Amino acid sequence: MRICARAARLMAAMAGTGTGTGSGSGGTAGLGQKQPSPGPAPRIGTHDGTFHCDEALACFLLRLLPRYRDAEVVRTRDPQRLAQCDVVVDVGGEYDPERHRYDHHQRSFTQSMSSLRPDKPWTTKLSSAGLVYCHFGARILAALLGQPEDGPVVTALYDKLYENFVEEIDAIDNGIAQAEGPPRYALTTTLSARVGHLNPRWNDPDQDTEAGFRRAMELVGREFMDRLDFYHRAWLPARALVEEAVQHRLEVDSSGQILELPQGGCPWKEHLFQLEQELALPRPLQLVLFPDRSGQWRVQSVPTGPHTFQSRLPLPEAWRGLRDEALSQLSGIPGCVFVHASGFIGGNQTRDGALEMARRALQHGGGTQSG
């Protein structure tokens, strides 16, 4: 079953459970199935007032667990009411997983994924979202995917979702800058920012945050489930495709530096970097060939890293910005379509033409010579 279908039913179930200050049972069980409750529903405690992305995600993740599917979210700072909750996130000044207390605001708290799980590399200080994900993420993914908790699929997706989804929320909530120095431009559309905009404006007459928090849980929940669906059904299968291409790279070109993928759109970059290290390739890959949707072929430079626009080997400078016949005449390669002004990608009408463009780029070494 697709993850997004499960997400739709889950959102419907959660919409019926809601948040509030009462102690009702909620009445709707996980993934849309109503089940009789033998007693009062469990309670998830978090703070009231202005809400943030981390506790919205923490509450959503907890309600993916069978134990908390019917849970009421109690938003309060009253210690007595929090003490009656089964699990408390982002409030209370206490981190005690044995008692299911997951706050990160106390001065003594310095935990990261790496400190709690030494097999993991991430050192960003955890927020309530990261704490819940650290302790329950593998169990949640295993249940959603129908996979063993310690199996390779859950392990790969657990790491991917933390590094590319949860860690950002941890860092923003803890005020950790993405890089040293002032940013070159503002990021205003992050998930954390969009959750923040669901709070009442400072001058709104109605400062009730309950409805906004429910919307925040729905927002982060959909994004989490959509991201999981993508990584499970698209990103993970791409690894097998890239690995096979790496194994056959010498059949494409004797240099071993040109990779050919059988189809475009495959998220290859991260897998390529990982496989280069895992397989200890003697020479780094420089260029990747793949067909586009129109049946033409592209040649793209491998970037220098996973989060940069800089290319290992851009296409020759003299080709950049040219198109069609002008590019074919200059390069001496028939069927050229274009080369981007930065040289990171080019196109040809045929596979052989794109391969020849890649081979010429290797010969030129990304220099300024023409065809």
PDB file of N, CA and C in Angstrom, residues 76-133:
ATOM      1  N   THR A  76      -0.622  22.505  27.746  1.00  0.00           N
ATOM      2  CA  THR A  76      -0.638  23.211  29.019  1.00  0.00           C
ATOM      3  C   THR A  76       0.786  23.346  29.537  1.00  0.00           C
ATOM      4  N   ARG A  77       0.998  24.273  30.443  1.00  0.00           N
ATOM      5  CA  ARG A  77       2.262  24.363  31.175  1.00  0.00           C
ATOM      6  C   ARG A  77       2.063  24.058  32.667  1.00  0.00           C
ATOM      7  N   ASP A  78       0.877  23.650  33.029  1.00  0.00           N
ATOM      8  CA  ASP A  78       0.558  23.323  34.417  1.00  0.00           C
ATOM      9  C   ASP A  78       1.252  22.015  34.795  1.00  0.00           C
ATOM     10  N   PRO A  79       2.204  22.030  35.729  1.00  0.00           N
ATOM     11  CA  PRO A  79       2.929  20.800  36.086  1.00  0.00           C
ATOM     12  C   PRO A  79       2.018  19.673  36.542  1.00  0.00           C
ATOM     13  N   GLN A  80       0.943  20.006  37.254  1.00  0.00           N
ATOM     14  CA  GLN A  80       0.049  18.957  37.737  1.00  0.00           C
ATOM     15  C   GLN A  80      -0.664  18.258  36.577  1.00  0.00           C
ATOM     16  N   ARG A  81      -1.090  19.025  35.601  1.00  0.00           N
ATOM     17  CA  ARG A  81      -1.764  18.420  34.457  1.00  0.00           C
ATOM     18  C   ARG A  81      -0.766  17.649  33.591  1.00  0.00           C
ATOM     19  N   LEU A  82       0.448  18.179  33.459  1.00  0.00           N
ATOM     20  CA  LEU A  82       1.465  17.453  32.695  1.00  0.00           C
ATOM     21  C   LEU A  82       1.818  16.134  33.369  1.00  0.00           C
ATOM     22  N   ALA A  83       1.806  16.115  34.689  1.00  0.00           N
ATOM     23  CA  ALA A  83       2.132  14.888  35.419  1.00  0.00           C
ATOM     24  C   ALA A  83       1.126  13.783  35.146  1.00  0.00           C
ATOM     25  N   GLN A  84      -0.086  14.149  34.730  1.00  0.00           N
ATOM     26  CA  GLN A  84      -1.110  13.150  34.441  1.00  0.00           C
ATOM     27  C   GLN A  84      -1.018  12.616  33.009  1.00  0.00           C
ATOM     28  N   CYS A  85      -0.104  13.178  32.208  1.00  0.00           N
ATOM     29  CA  CYS A  85       0.034  12.754  30.817  1.00  0.00           C
ATOM     30  C   CYS A  85       0.943  11.531  30.723  1.00  0.00           C
ATOM     31  N   ASP A  86       0.673  10.690  29.758  1.00  0.00           N
ATOM     32  CA  ASP A  86       1.465   9.479  29.559  1.00  0.00           C
ATOM     33  C   ASP A  86       2.827   9.792  28.961  1.00  0.00           C
ATOM     34  N   VAL A  87       2.881  10.830  28.128  1.00  0.00           N
ATOM     35  CA  VAL A  87       4.134  11.249  27.501  1.00  0.00           C
ATOM     36  C   VAL A  87       4.077  12.762  27.373  1.00  0.00           C
ATOM     37  N   VAL A  88       5.220  13.423  27.600  1.00  0.00           N
ATOM     38  CA  VAL A  88       5.280  14.881  27.553  1.00  0.00           C
ATOM     39  C   VAL A  88       6.431  15.285  26.638  1.00  0.00           C
ATOM     40  N   VAL A  89       6.139  16.215  25.715  1.00  0.00           N
ATOM     41  CA  VAL A  89       7.163  16.669  24.776  1.00  0.00           C
ATOM     42  C   VAL A  89       7.266  18.184  24.808  1.00  0.00           C
ATOM     43  N   ASP A  90       8.500  18.682  24.763  1.00  0.00           N
ATOM     44  CA  ASP A  90       8.811  20.100  24.559  1.00  0.00           C
ATOM     45  C   ASP A  90       8.407  20.994  25.723  1.00  0.00           C
ATOM     46  N   VAL A  91       8.170  20.424  26.871  1.00  0.00           N
ATOM     47  CA  VAL A  91       7.804  21.208  28.041  1.00  0.00           C
ATOM     48  C   VAL A  91       8.105  20.369  29.278  1.00  0.00           C
ATOM     49  N   GLY A  92       8.248  21.016  30.399  1.00  0.00           N
ATOM     50  CA  GLY A  92       8.441  20.298  31.656  1.00  0.00           C
ATOM     51  C   GLY A  92       9.861  20.296  32.168  1.00  0.00           C
ATOM     52  N   GLY A  93      10.827  20.687  31.338  1.00  0.00           N
ATOM     53  CA  GLY A  93      12.213  20.783  31.787  1.00  0.00           C
ATOM     54  C   GLY A  93      12.832  19.458  32.165  1.00  0.00           C
ATOM     55  N   GLU A  94      12.450  18.394  31.463  1.00  0.00           N
ATOM     56  CA  GLU A  94      12.941  17.065  31.854  1.00  0.00           C
ATOM     57  C   GLU A  94      13.110  16.178  30.630  1.00  0.00           C
ATOM     58  N   TYR A  95      14.250  15.518  30.557  1.00  0.00           N
ATOM     59  CA  TYR A  95      14.454  14.459  29.565  1.00  0.00           C
ATOM     60  C   TYR A  95      14.678  13.161  30.319  1.00  0.00           C
ATOM     61  N   ASP A  96      13.695  12.291  30.262  1.00  0.00           N
ATOM     62  CA  ASP A  96      13.754  11.001  30.950  1.00  0.00           C
ATOM     63  C   ASP A  96      12.968   9.995  30.115  1.00  0.00           C
ATOM     64  N   PRO A  97      13.644   9.297  29.204  1.00  0.00           N
ATOM     65  CA  PRO A  97      12.912   8.370  28.326  1.00  0.00           C
ATOM     66  C   PRO A  97      12.230   7.244  29.084  1.00  0.00           C
ATOM     67  N   GLU A  98      12.715   6.890  30.255  1.00  0.00           N
ATOM     68  CA  GLU A  98      12.064   5.836  31.030  1.00  0.00           C
ATOM     69  C   GLU A  98      10.662   6.268  31.456  1.00  0.00           C
ATOM     70  N   ARG A  99      10.499   7.566  31.679  1.00  0.00           N
ATOM     71  CA  ARG A  99       9.189   8.107  32.071  1.00  0.00           C
ATOM     72  C   ARG A  99       8.508   8.814  30.908  1.00  0.00           C
ATOM     73  N   HIS A 100       9.089   8.726  29.730  1.00  0.00           N
ATOM     74  CA  HIS A 100       8.538   9.342  28.520  1.00  0.00           C
ATOM     75  C   HIS A 100       8.378  10.851  28.680  1.00  0.00           C
ATOM     76  N   ARG A 101       9.475  11.476  29.089  1.00  0.00           N
ATOM     77  CA  ARG A 101       9.547  12.932  29.163  1.00  0.00           C
ATOM     78  C   ARG A 101      10.624  13.389  28.183  1.00  0.00           C
ATOM     79  N   TYR A 102      10.217  14.233  27.230  1.00  0.00           N
ATOM     80  CA  TYR A 102      11.118  14.570  26.118  1.00  0.00           C
ATOM     81  C   TYR A 102      11.172  16.084  25.903  1.00  0.00           C
ATOM     82  N   ASP A 103      11.735  16.777  26.908  1.00  0.00           N
ATOM     83  CA  ASP A 103      11.978  18.213  26.744  1.00  0.00           C
ATOM     84  C   ASP A 103      13.458  18.438  26.458  1.00  0.00           C
ATOM     85  N   HIS A 104      13.774  19.550  25.805  1.00  0.00           N
ATOM     86  CA  HIS A 104      15.167  19.845  25.451  1.00  0.00           C
ATOM     87  C   HIS A 104      15.584  21.253  25.849  1.00  0.00           C
ATOM     88  N   HIS A 105      14.747  21.958  26.627  1.00  0.00           N
ATOM     89  CA  HIS A 105      15.012  23.360  26.936  1.00  0.00           C
ATOM     90  C   HIS A 105      15.866  23.562  28.181  1.00  0.00           C
ATOM     91  N   GLN A 106      16.003  22.540  29.004  1.00  0.00           N
ATOM     92  CA  GLN A 106      16.775  22.691  30.235  1.00  0.00           C
ATOM     93  C   GLN A 106      18.267  22.874  29.911  1.00  0.00           C
ATOM     94  N   ARG A 107      18.951  23.648  30.756  1.00  0.00           N
ATOM     95  CA  ARG A 107      20.355  23.986  30.506  1.00  0.00           C
ATOM     96  C   ARG A 107      21.228  22.747  30.423  1.00  0.00           C
ATOM     97  N   SER A 108      20.871  21.709  31.159  1.00  0.00           N
ATOM     98  CA  SER A 108      21.698  20.502  31.191  1.00  0.00           C
ATOM     99  C   SER A 108      21.577  19.656  29.937  1.00  0.00           C
ATOM    100  N   PHE A 109      20.622  19.969  29.074  1.00  0.00           N
ATOM    101  CA  PHE A 109      20.378  19.112  27.913  1.00  0.00           C
ATOM    102  C   PHE A 109      21.342  19.455  26.784  1.00  0.00           C
ATOM    103  N   THR A 110      22.101  18.459  26.347  1.00  0.00           N
ATOM    104  CA  THR A 110      23.044  18.648  25.243  1.00  0.00           C
ATOM    105  C   THR A 110      22.986  17.488  24.249  1.00  0.00           C
ATOM    106  N   GLN A 111      21.945  16.698  24.315  1.00  0.00           N
ATOM    107  CA  GLN A 111      21.926  15.453  23.553  1.00  0.00           C
ATOM    108  C   GLN A 111      21.761  15.695  22.050  1.00  0.00           C
ATOM    109  N   SER A 112      22.424  14.867  21.284  1.00  0.00           N
ATOM    110  CA  SER A 112      22.292  14.825  19.830  1.00  0.00           C
ATOM    111  C   SER A 112      21.997  13.383  19.425  1.00  0.00           C
ATOM    112  N   MET A 113      21.721  13.190  18.167  1.00  0.00           N
ATOM    113  CA  MET A 113      21.524  11.827  17.673  1.00  0.00           C
ATOM    114  C   MET A 113      22.782  10.994  17.937  1.00  0.00           C
ATOM    115  N   SER A 114      23.938  11.605  17.719  1.00  0.00           N
ATOM    116  CA  SER A 114      25.195  10.889  17.899  1.00  0.00           C
ATOM    117  C   SER A 114      25.442  10.499  19.349  1.00  0.00           C
ATOM    118  N   SER A 115      25.075  11.364  20.285  1.00  0.00           N
ATOM    119  CA  SER A 115      25.332  11.049  21.695  1.00  0.00           C
ATOM    120  C   SER A 115      24.393   9.968  22.211  1.00  0.00           C
ATOM    121  N   LEU A 116      23.159   9.941  21.688  1.00  0.00           N
ATOM    122  CA  LEU A 116      22.208   8.926  22.128  1.00  0.00           C
ATOM    123  C   LEU A 116      22.349   7.628  21.344  1.00  0.00           C
ATOM    124  N   ARG A 117      22.816   7.749  20.103  1.00  0.00           N
ATOM    125  CA  ARG A 117      23.043   6.574  19.267  1.00  0.00           C
ATOM    126  C   ARG A 117      24.416   6.703  18.633  1.00  0.00           C
ATOM    127  N   PRO A 118      25.444   6.193  19.279  1.00  0.00           N
ATOM    128  CA  PRO A 118      26.820   6.394  18.793  1.00  0.00           C
ATOM    129  C   PRO A 118      27.083   5.881  17.380  1.00  0.00           C
ATOM    130  N   ASP A 119      26.183   5.058  16.840  1.00  0.00           N
ATOM    131  CA  ASP A 119      26.368   4.583  15.468  1.00  0.00           C
ATOM    132  C   ASP A 119      25.928   5.617  14.442  1.00  0.00           C
ATOM    133  N   LYS A 120      25.363   6.731  14.888  1.00  0.00           N
ATOM    134  CA  LYS A 120      24.886   7.770  13.980  1.00  0.00           C
ATOM    135  C   LYS A 120      25.836   8.971  14.011  1.00  0.00           C
ATOM    136  N   PRO A 121      25.992   9.681  12.876  1.00  0.00           N
ATOM    137  CA  PRO A 121      27.002  10.734  12.802  1.00  0.00           C
ATOM    138  C   PRO A 121      26.527  12.128  13.192  1.00  0.00           C
ATOM    139  N   TRP A 122      25.231  12.365  13.360  1.00  0.00           N
ATOM    140  CA  TRP A 122      24.721  13.729  13.464  1.00  0.00           C
ATOM    141  C   TRP A 122      24.901  14.294  14.871  1.00  0.00           C
ATOM    142  N   THR A 123      25.452  15.492  14.936  1.00  0.00           N
ATOM    143  CA  THR A 123      25.775  16.123  16.219  1.00  0.00           C
ATOM    144  C   THR A 123      24.898  17.325  16.529  1.00  0.00           C
ATOM    145  N   THR A 124      23.897  17.590  15.713  1.00  0.00           N
ATOM    146  CA  THR A 124      22.977  18.693  15.967  1.00  0.00           C
ATOM    147  C   THR A 124      22.176  18.419  17.233  1.00  0.00           C
ATOM    148  N   LYS A 125      22.073  19.432  18.088  1.00  0.00           N
ATOM    149  CA  LYS A 125      21.283  19.280  19.312  1.00  0.00           C
ATOM    150  C   LYS A 125      19.841  18.955  18.959  1.00  0.00           C
ATOM    151  N   LEU A 126      19.267  17.997  19.664  1.00  0.00           N
ATOM    152  CA  LEU A 126      17.922  17.524  19.352  1.00  0.00           C
ATOM    153  C   LEU A 126      16.861  18.460  19.925  1.00  0.00           C
ATOM    154  N   SER A 127      15.777  18.587  19.201  1.00  0.00           N
ATOM    155  CA  SER A 127      14.565  19.211  19.716  1.00  0.00           C
ATOM    156  C   SER A 127      13.624  18.093  20.168  1.00  0.00           C
ATOM    157  N   SER A 128      12.402  18.451  20.533  1.00  0.00           N
ATOM    158  CA  SER A 128      11.458  17.398  20.921  1.00  0.00           C
ATOM    159  C   SER A 128      11.161  16.471  19.755  1.00  0.00           C
ATOM    160  N   ALA A 129      11.149  17.024  18.537  1.00  0.00           N
ATOM    161  CA  ALA A 129      10.923  16.169  17.364  1.00  0.00           C
ATOM    162  C   ALA A 129      12.048  15.160  17.209  1.00  0.00           C
ATOM    163  N   GLY A 130      13.294  15.630  17.327  1.00  0.00           N
ATOM    164  CA  GLY A 130      14.428  14.728  17.200  1.00  0.00           C
ATOM    165  C   GLY A 130      14.460  13.682  18.293  1.00  0.00           C
ATOM    166  N   LEU A 131      14.076  14.060  19.511  1.00  0.00           N
ATOM    167  CA  LEU A 131      14.054  13.091  20.606  1.00  0.00           C
ATOM    168  C   LEU A 131      13.038  11.979  20.344  1.00  0.00           C
ATOM    169  N   VAL A 132      11.843  12.365  19.938  1.00  0.00           N
ATOM    170  CA  VAL A 132      10.825  11.358  19.648  1.00  0.00           C
ATOM    171  C   VAL A 132      11.270  10.485  18.478  1.00  0.00           C
ATOM    172  N   TYR A 133      11.838  11.123  17.445  1.00  0.00           N
ATOM    173  CA  TYR A 133      12.292  10.339  16.290  1.00  0.00           C
ATOM    174  C   TYR A 133      13.434   9.411  16.687  1.00  0.00           C
TER     175      TYR A 133
END
